[in-house]
Short mmCIF file of C-alpha atoms and ligand atoms in Angstrom, two decimals:
data_model
loop_
_atom_site.label_atom_id
_atom_site.label_comp_id
_atom_site.label_asym_id
_atom_site.label_seq_id
_atom_site.Cartn_x
_atom_site.Cartn_y
_atom_site.Cartn_z
CA MET A 24 0.01 0.07 0.01
CA LEU A 25 2.63 2.40 0.99
CA ASN A 26 4.50 1.56 -2.28
CA LEU A 27 1.52 2.20 -4.35
CA SER A 28 0.92 5.67 -2.96
CA ARG A 29 4.57 6.44 -3.53
CA VAL A 30 4.24 5.40 -7.10
CA LEU A 31 1.09 7.53 -7.41
CA LEU A 32 2.85 10.51 -5.89
CA ALA A 33 5.90 10.06 -8.12
CA ALA A 34 3.51 9.91 -11.10
CA MET A 35 1.70 12.94 -10.04
CA LEU A 36 5.01 14.81 -9.73
CA LEU A 37 5.98 13.72 -13.10
CA VAL A 38 2.75 14.83 -14.68
CA CYS A 39 3.18 18.21 -12.70
CA ALA A 40 6.72 18.43 -14.14
CA VAL A 41 5.52 17.88 -17.68
CA ALA A 42 2.74 20.32 -17.30
CA TRP A 43 4.44 23.10 -15.48
CA GLY A 44 7.93 22.54 -16.84
CA ALA A 45 11.14 22.49 -14.89
CA THR A 46 11.36 24.08 -11.54
CA LEU A 47 14.49 25.65 -9.85
CA GLU A 48 14.78 22.64 -7.64
CA SER A 49 14.30 20.07 -10.44
CA ILE A 50 17.36 21.37 -12.40
CA PRO A 51 20.48 19.54 -11.16
CA ASN A 52 23.38 21.75 -10.43
CA GLN A 53 25.62 19.56 -12.66
CA ARG A 54 28.73 21.29 -11.27
CA LEU A 55 28.13 19.79 -7.84
CA VAL A 56 27.08 16.32 -9.33
CA ASN A 57 29.93 15.58 -11.69
CA GLY A 58 31.79 18.82 -12.34
CA SER A 59 30.15 19.44 -15.72
CA HIS A 60 29.18 23.06 -16.86
CA VAL A 61 26.09 21.79 -18.59
CA ALA A 62 22.72 20.87 -17.02
CA ASN A 63 20.71 19.15 -19.60
CA PRO A 64 17.88 17.24 -17.85
CA ASP A 65 15.67 16.94 -20.91
CA GLY A 66 18.52 15.69 -23.24
CA ILE A 67 18.33 18.72 -25.53
CA ILE A 68 22.13 18.92 -25.93
CA GLY A 69 23.81 15.99 -27.54
CA ALA A 70 26.63 14.11 -25.66
CA ASP A 71 29.45 15.27 -28.10
CA ALA A 72 28.36 18.86 -27.71
CA THR A 73 28.22 18.56 -23.91
CA SER A 74 31.82 17.40 -23.69
CA GLU A 75 32.85 19.95 -26.21
CA ILE A 76 31.18 22.73 -24.28
CA ASP A 77 32.69 21.43 -20.99
CA GLN A 78 36.10 21.52 -22.61
CA LEU A 79 35.59 25.02 -23.68
CA LEU A 80 34.34 26.37 -20.53
CA ILE A 81 37.02 24.66 -18.36
CA ASN A 82 39.53 26.35 -20.48
CA VAL A 83 37.79 29.69 -20.05
CA GLU A 84 37.66 29.22 -16.32
CA LYS A 85 41.29 28.45 -16.19
CA LYS A 86 42.25 31.36 -18.30
CA THR A 87 39.87 34.08 -16.93
CA GLY A 88 38.31 32.73 -13.79
CA ALA A 89 34.89 33.33 -15.18
CA GLN A 90 32.40 30.58 -14.41
CA VAL A 91 29.81 29.73 -17.13
CA ALA A 92 26.84 27.48 -16.51
CA VAL A 93 24.78 26.15 -19.39
CA VAL A 94 21.26 25.10 -18.83
CA ALA A 95 18.99 23.67 -21.42
CA VAL A 96 15.45 22.80 -20.42
CA GLU A 97 12.21 21.86 -22.37
CA SER A 98 10.05 24.11 -20.29
CA ILE A 99 9.86 26.55 -17.29
CA GLY A 100 6.15 26.42 -17.25
CA GLN A 101 4.66 30.05 -16.99
CA SER A 102 7.68 31.71 -15.60
CA ASP A 103 9.42 34.27 -17.75
CA ILE A 104 12.96 33.60 -18.59
CA PHE A 105 14.45 36.51 -17.00
CA THR A 106 12.99 35.90 -13.58
CA PHE A 107 13.72 32.19 -13.88
CA ALA A 108 17.35 32.85 -14.84
CA GLN A 109 17.70 35.54 -11.94
CA HIS A 110 16.51 32.92 -9.41
CA LEU A 111 18.58 30.11 -10.76
CA PHE A 112 21.64 32.33 -10.83
CA GLU A 113 21.06 33.25 -7.21
CA ARG A 114 20.28 29.70 -6.09
CA TRP A 115 23.48 28.33 -7.74
CA GLY A 116 25.65 31.21 -6.98
CA ILE A 117 27.36 31.13 -10.29
CA GLY A 118 30.74 32.88 -10.34
CA ASN A 119 33.38 33.69 -7.84
CA LYS A 120 32.07 35.43 -4.81
CA ALA A 121 34.46 38.33 -4.80
CA ARG A 122 34.53 38.85 -8.60
CA ASP A 123 30.90 38.06 -9.36
CA ASP A 124 32.01 36.83 -12.76
CA GLY A 125 29.35 34.14 -13.45
CA LEU A 126 27.36 33.79 -16.58
CA LEU A 127 24.26 31.57 -16.95
CA VAL A 128 23.24 30.55 -20.44
CA LEU A 129 19.66 29.47 -20.18
CA LEU A 130 17.79 27.91 -23.18
CA VAL A 131 13.97 27.26 -22.84
CA LYS A 132 12.97 25.15 -25.79
CA ASP A 133 9.15 25.65 -25.64
CA GLN A 134 9.42 29.36 -25.21
CA HIS A 135 11.84 29.54 -27.98
CA ALA A 136 13.96 31.57 -25.78
CA ILE A 137 17.75 31.91 -24.95
CA ARG A 138 19.16 34.11 -22.39
CA LEU A 139 22.58 35.13 -21.39
CA HIS A 140 22.34 36.16 -17.79
CA THR A 141 25.56 37.84 -16.39
CA GLY A 142 26.89 38.41 -12.96
CA TYR A 143 27.84 41.87 -11.73
CA GLY A 144 31.54 41.32 -12.60
CA LEU A 145 30.83 40.45 -16.14
CA GLU A 146 28.74 43.31 -17.13
CA GLY A 147 31.69 45.21 -18.32
CA THR A 148 32.93 42.59 -20.57
CA LEU A 149 29.50 41.30 -21.59
CA PRO A 150 27.17 44.25 -21.61
CA ASP A 151 23.48 43.54 -22.49
CA VAL A 152 24.13 44.83 -26.20
CA ILE A 153 26.80 42.28 -26.63
CA CYS A 154 24.81 39.47 -25.18
CA LYS A 155 21.95 40.30 -27.42
CA ARG A 156 24.35 40.47 -30.35
CA ILE A 157 25.87 37.05 -29.58
CA GLU A 158 22.41 35.55 -29.25
CA HIS A 159 21.21 37.05 -32.45
CA ASP A 160 24.33 36.42 -34.51
CA TYR A 161 25.51 33.00 -33.26
CA MET A 162 22.63 31.27 -31.49
CA VAL A 163 19.22 32.11 -32.87
CA PRO A 164 20.00 31.39 -36.50
CA ALA A 165 20.81 27.71 -35.46
CA PHE A 166 18.00 27.39 -33.00
CA THR A 167 15.36 28.34 -35.56
CA THR A 168 16.21 25.09 -37.38
CA GLY A 169 16.40 23.09 -34.21
CA ARG A 170 20.26 22.86 -34.27
CA TYR A 171 20.66 23.48 -30.43
CA ASP A 172 24.11 22.01 -30.22
CA ASP A 173 25.56 24.22 -33.17
CA GLY A 174 23.83 27.32 -31.76
CA LEU A 175 25.08 26.83 -28.23
CA LEU A 176 28.60 26.08 -29.40
CA ALA A 177 28.77 28.99 -31.62
CA GLY A 178 27.47 31.37 -28.92
CA LEU A 179 29.69 30.00 -26.19
CA ASN A 180 32.77 30.06 -28.50
CA ALA A 181 31.98 33.82 -29.06
CA VAL A 182 31.55 34.28 -25.29
CA ALA A 183 34.84 32.52 -24.77
CA LYS A 184 36.61 34.61 -27.26
CA LEU A 185 35.22 37.67 -25.61
CA LEU A 186 36.10 36.72 -22.01
CA SER A 187 39.74 36.08 -22.97
CA ASP A 188 40.02 39.01 -25.31
CA PRO A 189 37.72 41.88 -24.48
CA ALA A 190 38.94 43.85 -27.46
CA TYR A 191 37.02 41.33 -29.64
CA ALA A 192 33.83 43.25 -28.50
CA GLN A 193 34.77 45.94 -31.04
CA SER A 194 33.99 43.72 -33.84
CA LEU A 195 30.66 42.75 -32.38
CA LYS A 196 29.35 46.01 -31.11
CA PRO A 197 26.41 47.07 -33.25
CA ALA A 198 26.48 50.71 -34.29
CA GLU A 199 23.11 52.00 -33.16
CA ASN A 200 21.04 49.53 -31.41
CA PRO A 201 19.12 51.60 -28.88
CA GLU A 202 18.27 54.06 -31.52
CA ILE A 203 16.69 51.38 -33.65
CA SER A 204 14.25 50.47 -30.92
CA THR A 205 13.19 54.08 -30.41
CA SER A 206 12.68 54.65 -34.22
CA TRP A 207 10.89 51.37 -34.30
CA GLU A 208 8.44 52.62 -31.70
CA ILE A 209 7.92 55.71 -33.68
CA PHE A 210 7.59 53.76 -36.99
CA LYS A 211 4.83 51.68 -35.27
CA TYR A 212 3.01 54.79 -34.25
CA VAL A 213 3.28 56.28 -37.64
CA VAL A 214 1.88 53.10 -39.30
CA ALA A 215 -0.88 52.83 -36.72
CA ILE A 216 -2.01 56.45 -37.17
CA THR A 217 -1.79 56.35 -40.89
CA GLY A 218 -3.86 53.17 -40.90
CA VAL A 219 -6.55 54.76 -38.65
CA ILE A 220 -6.57 57.85 -40.72
CA ILE A 221 -6.94 55.77 -44.08
CA ILE A 222 -9.77 53.75 -42.50
CA LEU A 223 -11.63 56.78 -41.29
CA ILE A 224 -11.23 58.47 -44.75
CA THR A 225 -12.40 55.49 -46.50
CA PHE A 226 -15.38 54.77 -44.33
CA GLY A 227 -16.14 58.36 -43.67
CA ILE A 228 -16.16 59.91 -47.21
CA LYS A 229 -19.58 59.47 -48.73
CA SER A 230 -18.37 59.59 -52.33
CA LEU A 231 -16.27 56.48 -51.66
CA ASN A 232 -19.42 54.38 -50.95
CA GLY A 233 -19.38 53.24 -54.52
CA TYR A 234 -16.19 51.56 -53.85
CA PHE A 235 -17.91 49.15 -51.64
CA LEU A 236 -20.35 46.38 -52.55
CA SER A 237 -22.79 46.93 -49.59
CA THR A 238 -24.14 50.22 -50.51
CA SER A 239 -26.25 51.19 -53.38
CA ASP A 240 -23.85 53.31 -55.32
CA GLY A 241 -26.08 55.79 -57.13
CA GLY A 242 -24.47 55.33 -60.55
CA ARG A 243 -20.85 55.25 -59.55
CA ASN A 244 -18.73 53.86 -62.36
CA THR A 245 -16.85 51.17 -60.47
CA PRO A 246 -18.20 47.93 -61.66
CA LYS A 247 -19.52 45.50 -59.21
CA ALA A 248 -16.75 42.93 -59.79
CA MET A 249 -14.22 45.34 -58.72
CA ARG A 250 -15.71 46.55 -55.61
CA TRP A 251 -14.95 45.11 -52.13
CA THR A 252 -17.17 44.38 -49.10
CA ARG A 253 -16.13 46.43 -46.26
CA LYS A 254 -14.96 43.19 -44.39
CA GLN A 255 -12.72 42.17 -47.42
CA TRP A 256 -11.35 45.69 -47.55
CA LEU A 257 -10.59 45.82 -43.73
CA MET A 258 -8.99 42.44 -44.03
CA LEU A 259 -6.80 43.47 -46.93
CA TYR A 260 -5.81 47.00 -45.86
CA ALA A 261 -5.96 46.77 -42.13
CA ALA A 262 -5.78 43.31 -40.63
CA ILE A 263 -2.92 41.99 -42.75
CA PRO A 264 -0.64 45.10 -42.45
CA ALA A 265 -1.33 45.04 -38.79
CA LEU A 266 -0.26 41.49 -38.62
CA ILE A 267 2.93 42.32 -40.52
CA VAL A 268 3.91 45.05 -38.15
CA ALA A 269 3.01 42.91 -35.10
CA GLY A 270 4.91 39.99 -36.59
CA TYR A 271 8.16 41.92 -36.77
CA ASP A 272 7.65 42.84 -33.20
CA GLN A 273 8.10 39.31 -32.26
CA LEU A 274 11.06 38.49 -34.49
CA PRO A 275 14.71 39.21 -33.47
CA ILE A 276 15.60 41.35 -36.26
CA ILE A 277 18.32 43.89 -36.31
CA SER A 278 16.50 46.49 -38.37
CA PRO A 279 12.74 45.82 -38.04
CA ILE A 280 12.00 49.07 -39.73
CA LEU A 281 13.75 48.25 -42.86
CA MET A 282 12.32 44.67 -42.98
CA CYS A 283 8.87 45.86 -42.16
CA SER A 284 8.99 48.80 -44.67
CA VAL A 285 10.13 46.53 -47.36
CA THR A 286 7.30 43.86 -46.47
CA LEU A 287 4.65 46.38 -46.25
CA TYR A 288 5.78 47.98 -49.57
CA GLY A 289 5.88 44.64 -51.13
CA TYR A 290 2.55 43.70 -49.63
CA PHE A 291 0.80 46.86 -50.97
CA ILE A 292 2.26 46.25 -54.33
CA LEU A 293 0.63 42.80 -54.13
CA THR A 294 -2.72 44.37 -53.43
CA MET A 295 -2.33 46.70 -56.22
CA ILE A 296 -1.57 43.68 -58.51
CA ILE A 297 -4.70 41.91 -57.25
CA GLN A 298 -6.66 45.18 -57.94
CA ALA A 299 -5.18 45.37 -61.44
CA TRP A 300 -6.01 41.72 -61.97
CA ARG A 301 -9.72 42.23 -60.86
CA GLN A 302 -9.94 45.25 -63.12
CA GLN A 303 -8.57 43.17 -66.06
CA GLN A 304 -11.09 40.33 -65.23
CA THR A 305 -13.90 43.02 -65.38
CA ILE A 306 -12.62 44.22 -68.77
CA ASN A 307 -12.49 40.72 -70.08
CA VAL A 308 -16.14 40.12 -68.92
CA LEU A 309 -17.20 43.26 -70.65
CA PHE A 310 -15.28 42.36 -73.68
CA LYS A 311 -16.93 38.99 -74.12
CA LYS A 312 -20.37 40.68 -74.24
CA ASN A 313 -21.55 40.96 -77.79
CA ARG A 314 -22.50 44.48 -77.49
CA CYS A 315 -21.54 47.24 -79.86
CA ASN A 316 -20.92 49.85 -77.10
CA LYS A 317 -18.72 47.54 -74.98
CA TYR A 318 -15.55 49.44 -76.28
CA ALA A 319 -16.88 52.72 -74.96
CA VAL A 320 -17.97 51.10 -71.53
CA ILE A 321 -14.50 49.56 -71.21
CA ASN A 322 -13.03 52.96 -72.08
CA GLU A 323 -15.23 54.77 -69.52
CA LEU A 324 -14.16 52.09 -66.88
CA ILE A 325 -10.46 52.77 -67.62
CA THR A 326 -11.06 56.49 -67.47
CA SER A 327 -12.76 56.19 -64.12
CA GLN A 328 -9.73 54.37 -62.61
CA GLN A 329 -7.17 56.58 -64.26
CA SER A 330 -6.52 58.88 -61.20
CA PHE A 331 -6.23 55.90 -59.02
CA TRP A 332 -3.42 54.41 -61.15
CA GLY A 333 -1.88 57.77 -61.59
CA TRP A 334 -1.53 57.98 -57.81
CA MET A 335 -0.19 54.43 -57.71
CA ALA A 336 2.38 55.20 -60.31
CA LEU A 337 3.46 58.01 -58.10
CA LEU A 338 3.64 55.95 -54.81
CA PHE A 339 4.82 52.73 -56.37
CA PRO A 340 6.65 53.79 -59.44
CA LEU A 341 8.61 50.60 -59.65
CA PRO A 342 6.00 48.43 -61.28
CA PHE A 343 3.10 50.87 -61.75
CA LEU A 344 4.55 53.60 -63.67
CA VAL A 345 4.94 51.01 -66.49
CA TYR A 346 1.51 49.82 -65.76
CA TYR A 347 0.05 53.33 -65.81
CA PHE A 348 1.39 53.89 -69.35
CA TYR A 349 0.10 50.50 -70.45
CA TYR A 350 -3.19 51.46 -68.80
CA LEU A 351 -3.38 54.65 -70.83
CA SER A 352 -2.51 52.83 -74.05
CA ARG A 353 -5.26 50.33 -73.39
CA LYS A 354 -7.73 53.21 -73.08
CA SER A 355 -6.96 54.34 -76.61
CA TYR A 356 -6.76 50.89 -77.74
CA TYR A 357 -10.40 50.08 -76.74
CA ARG A 358 -11.56 53.58 -77.90
CA ASN A 359 -10.21 52.94 -81.47
CA HIS A 360 -10.87 49.23 -81.58
CA PRO A 361 -12.60 48.19 -84.78
CA ARG A 362 -16.28 47.56 -84.16
CA ASN A 363 -19.28 46.05 -86.06
CA CYS A 364 -22.37 47.74 -87.16
CA PRO A 365 -25.27 47.23 -84.52
CA LYS A 366 -27.62 47.01 -87.41
CA CYS A 367 -25.97 44.99 -90.05
CA GLN A 368 -22.88 43.55 -88.37
CA ALA A 369 -20.69 44.90 -91.10
CA SER A 370 -17.40 46.74 -90.08
CA MET A 371 -17.39 50.35 -89.12
CA ARG A 372 -14.95 53.06 -89.42
CA LYS A 373 -14.25 56.02 -87.19
CA LEU A 374 -14.81 59.39 -88.71
CA SER A 375 -12.39 62.18 -88.51
CA GLU A 376 -13.09 65.31 -86.34
CA GLN A 377 -14.02 67.15 -89.55
CA GLU A 378 -16.34 64.47 -90.98
CA GLU A 379 -18.11 63.75 -87.75
CA ASP A 380 -19.64 67.20 -87.18
CA LYS A 381 -22.64 66.73 -89.44
CA PHE A 382 -23.59 63.63 -87.50
CA LEU A 383 -23.61 65.23 -84.05
CA SER A 384 -26.41 67.10 -82.61
CA GLN A 385 -26.12 70.84 -81.75
CA ALA A 386 -25.85 69.84 -78.07
CA GLN A 387 -23.12 67.44 -78.79
CA GLN A 388 -21.26 69.92 -80.93
CA MET A 389 -21.41 72.34 -78.02
CA GLU A 390 -19.98 69.74 -75.59
CA GLU A 391 -17.14 69.28 -78.17
CA THR A 392 -16.52 72.97 -78.22
CA LEU A 393 -16.51 73.19 -74.46
CA HIS A 394 -14.38 69.99 -74.35
CA SER A 395 -16.69 68.58 -71.64
CA VAL A 396 -17.38 65.47 -73.80
CA ASP A 397 -15.34 64.08 -76.71
CA HIS A 398 -17.54 62.45 -79.19
CA ASP A 399 -16.54 59.87 -81.70
CA VAL A 400 -18.68 58.96 -84.61
CA TRP A 401 -18.47 55.61 -86.27
CA GLN A 402 -20.05 54.91 -89.69
CA CYS A 403 -20.97 51.59 -91.15
CA ASN A 404 -19.15 50.75 -94.28
CA ALA A 405 -22.06 48.80 -95.67
CA CYS A 406 -25.36 50.51 -94.61
CA GLU A 407 -23.70 53.90 -93.67
CA ALA A 408 -25.66 54.13 -90.32
CA THR A 409 -23.75 56.09 -87.82
CA THR A 410 -23.32 55.58 -84.03
CA SER A 411 -21.70 58.02 -81.66
CA TRP A 412 -20.06 57.67 -78.30
CA GLY A 413 -19.14 60.25 -75.90
CA TYR A 414 -16.01 60.12 -73.78
CA SER A 415 -15.05 62.23 -70.87
CA GLY A 416 -13.24 65.39 -72.12
CA THR A 417 -10.48 67.42 -70.65
CA GLU A 418 -12.81 70.07 -69.10
CA THR A 419 -14.35 68.62 -66.00
CA LYS A 420 -16.12 71.74 -64.50
CA TYR A 421 -19.32 71.01 -66.45
CA GLU A 422 -22.27 69.23 -65.06
CA LYS A 423 -25.31 67.70 -66.72
CA CYS A 424 -27.95 70.38 -67.46
CA PRO A 425 -31.11 69.55 -65.53
CA LYS A 426 -33.09 70.81 -68.62
CA CYS A 427 -31.41 69.62 -71.82
CA LYS A 428 -29.17 66.97 -70.27
CA SER A 429 -26.09 68.16 -72.19
CA LEU A 430 -22.89 68.34 -70.21
CA ALA A 431 -22.77 72.16 -70.49
CA TYR A 432 -23.99 73.31 -67.11
CA VAL A 433 -21.51 75.31 -65.16
CA GLU A 434 -21.30 77.63 -62.20
CA GLU A 435 -21.21 80.99 -63.71
CA SER A 436 -20.78 83.26 -60.79
CA GLY A 437 -21.00 83.27 -57.08
CA ARG A 438 -21.16 86.00 -54.57
CA THR A 439 -21.69 86.67 -50.97
CA LEU A 440 -24.87 88.37 -50.15
CA VAL A 441 -24.55 88.74 -46.36
CA SER A 442 -21.13 88.42 -44.67
CA PRO A 443 -21.02 86.20 -41.78
CA THR A 444 -19.99 87.67 -38.37
CA TYR A 445 -18.93 86.11 -35.15
CA SER A 446 -22.55 85.82 -34.11
CA THR A 447 -24.59 85.42 -37.23
CA ARG A 448 -24.41 83.21 -40.35
CA GLY A 449 -23.76 84.66 -43.69
CA LYS A 450 -25.56 84.03 -47.03
CA GLY A 451 -24.26 83.44 -50.46
CA GLU A 452 -25.51 82.91 -53.92
CA THR A 453 -24.50 80.95 -57.02
CA ILE A 454 -25.74 81.05 -60.61
CA HIS A 455 -25.56 78.03 -62.76
CA ALA A 456 -26.11 78.49 -66.41
CA CYS A 457 -26.28 76.03 -69.25
CA GLN A 458 -24.01 77.04 -72.13
CA PHE A 459 -26.26 75.18 -74.67
CA CYS A 460 -30.00 75.85 -73.90
CA GLY A 461 -29.34 78.82 -71.66
CA HIS A 462 -31.18 77.40 -68.61
CA ARG A 463 -30.28 79.32 -65.54
CA LYS A 464 -30.66 78.61 -61.86
CA THR A 465 -29.82 80.76 -58.87
CA SER A 466 -29.28 79.09 -55.58
CA THR A 467 -28.44 80.41 -52.14
CA TYR A 468 -26.46 78.87 -49.51
CA SER A 469 -25.51 79.77 -46.00
CA ILE A 470 -22.04 80.62 -44.73
CA SER A 471 -20.95 79.52 -41.32
CA MET A 472 -20.16 81.88 -38.65
CA LEU A 473 -16.72 83.27 -38.25
CA ARG A 474 -14.65 81.61 -35.57
CA ASP A 475 -12.38 83.06 -33.15
CA ASN A 476 -9.16 81.27 -33.99
CA SER A 477 -7.20 82.41 -30.86
CA SER A 478 -9.13 80.26 -28.33
CA SER A 479 -10.13 77.33 -30.52
CA ASP A 480 -7.84 74.58 -31.32
CA SER A 481 -10.79 72.30 -32.02
CA SER A 482 -10.99 69.48 -34.48
CA SER A 483 -7.50 68.56 -33.92
CA SER A 484 -8.62 65.66 -31.60
CA SER A 485 -7.64 63.01 -34.07
CA SER A 486 -8.36 59.61 -32.69
CA SER A 487 -5.30 57.46 -32.30
CA ALA A 488 -7.15 54.34 -31.20
CA SER A 489 -4.25 52.07 -31.46
CA SER A 490 -1.37 52.05 -28.96
CA SER A 491 1.58 49.99 -29.33
CA SER A 492 2.74 47.91 -26.43
CA SER A 493 6.46 48.02 -26.02
CA SER A 494 6.98 44.56 -24.53
CA SER A 495 9.49 43.35 -26.93
CA GLY A 496 10.70 40.37 -24.88
CA ASP A 497 14.07 41.98 -24.35
CA ASN A 498 15.17 42.05 -20.83
CA TRP A 499 17.67 44.70 -20.59
CA GLY A 500 19.54 44.17 -17.36
CA GLY A 501 18.15 45.63 -14.19
CA GLY A 502 21.49 46.47 -12.65
CA ASN A 503 21.10 44.26 -9.58
CA SER A 504 23.51 41.67 -9.10
CA GLY A 505 23.21 39.14 -11.89
CA GLY A 506 20.50 40.98 -13.60
CA GLY A 507 22.47 41.83 -16.70
CA GLY A 508 22.40 40.03 -20.07
CA ALA A 509 19.93 39.57 -22.68
CA SER A 510 17.24 37.21 -23.98
CA SER A 511 16.40 36.36 -27.63
CA ASN A 512 13.50 34.48 -29.07
CA TRP A 513 13.21 32.55 -32.21
ZN1 ZN B 13 -24.48 48.78 -91.09
ZN1 ZN B 14 -29.18 73.01 -71.12
#
């Protein structure tokens, strides 16, 4: 009976050990057991590597007096590596008491974490920056592929080199490590605030509603196939970029800003390529339709997207400047594409500017003169029937006349009738007139009150909803005895 309960207790302890990871007590101080520098209770380090490490560290101790303990465990449960290292360091009392020249190298496999924990006396030779550098350059690359022996040996060799020749630090010292983390914080803020502003603009501006599928668009010219649902859009332009930035926060990378910028840039180029692909799909669908005006519809579509691609050519010139010119060439390609007569299916030909006038209405001719619409007239080679297509002209100030429907309605004049004051609203009037039929309309509008600028700094309360947490997993030494060193994750 007694035996059975002992077995049960042992089994429970084992389960606990597996569930909670190694405890301070459960890690054998190998130095006291068999003189080895390596505690390897979970068999993470191979036998060859263990003896190699021992040989190296014995030499280091002989030469410099510094004592190095290497501990590799599967898990330390929920503890964080810094606290655990600090406690283990204190418990074992690594290093000579007078010189405090101990170093604990702790590897925690399930946390993907490595820490060089330095004693007081070693903080000069092994400052945190150097510890971090050694972890990053020599250890983490091997750990990421599961080569724990290689990583430990490479890191410890660098440590040994440093301890016996402090001048070696010069070749390791990174030029501007602390600045990078500061500018990384700033970078994250800039990305977050820019993202929030873009989201607010996209969802706030009414005219962009046609960009999304969910709303009725009131004749916006973005075809349905090219529009996103709000969910898709948020996914593409908010969630994934946020993940990219968050991802670099977790990775031990020397210049996250550079990597992140390059990745974000590449990612946005990818979204543009998707957008261009969707557009081309839409054009293909339109092109397959056996309708005579499909060329004009496609041309109109291309025109409506032109300013978008113009901006993209500016922001991402590398692929999209070329695409932009391709896009423009497509526009004239579809406009001048040979087409067939809607009546007899025979081929048609485009009339020259001189020839076309007699087939255009007076209103159309006025639009041509105003450059609000550019009309093309095509004539059938067989039956001589004509069809005309209007394309957006260079002059964009004209609107559709409410009376004759021609694009010749323009704001002729505007004036202030009553000036606003600090206490009353003002009134203004605009006169719209149609250049073709002469239709005129006077409308009044109110002008908001003047504002005392000296006391109001209103409307500058921009919402910066996202804050960036700065827990980067690095434990920069606390200055207490043994609190120096650095951790890295992979
Ligand atoms: Zn015909
Ligand atoms: Zn009119």
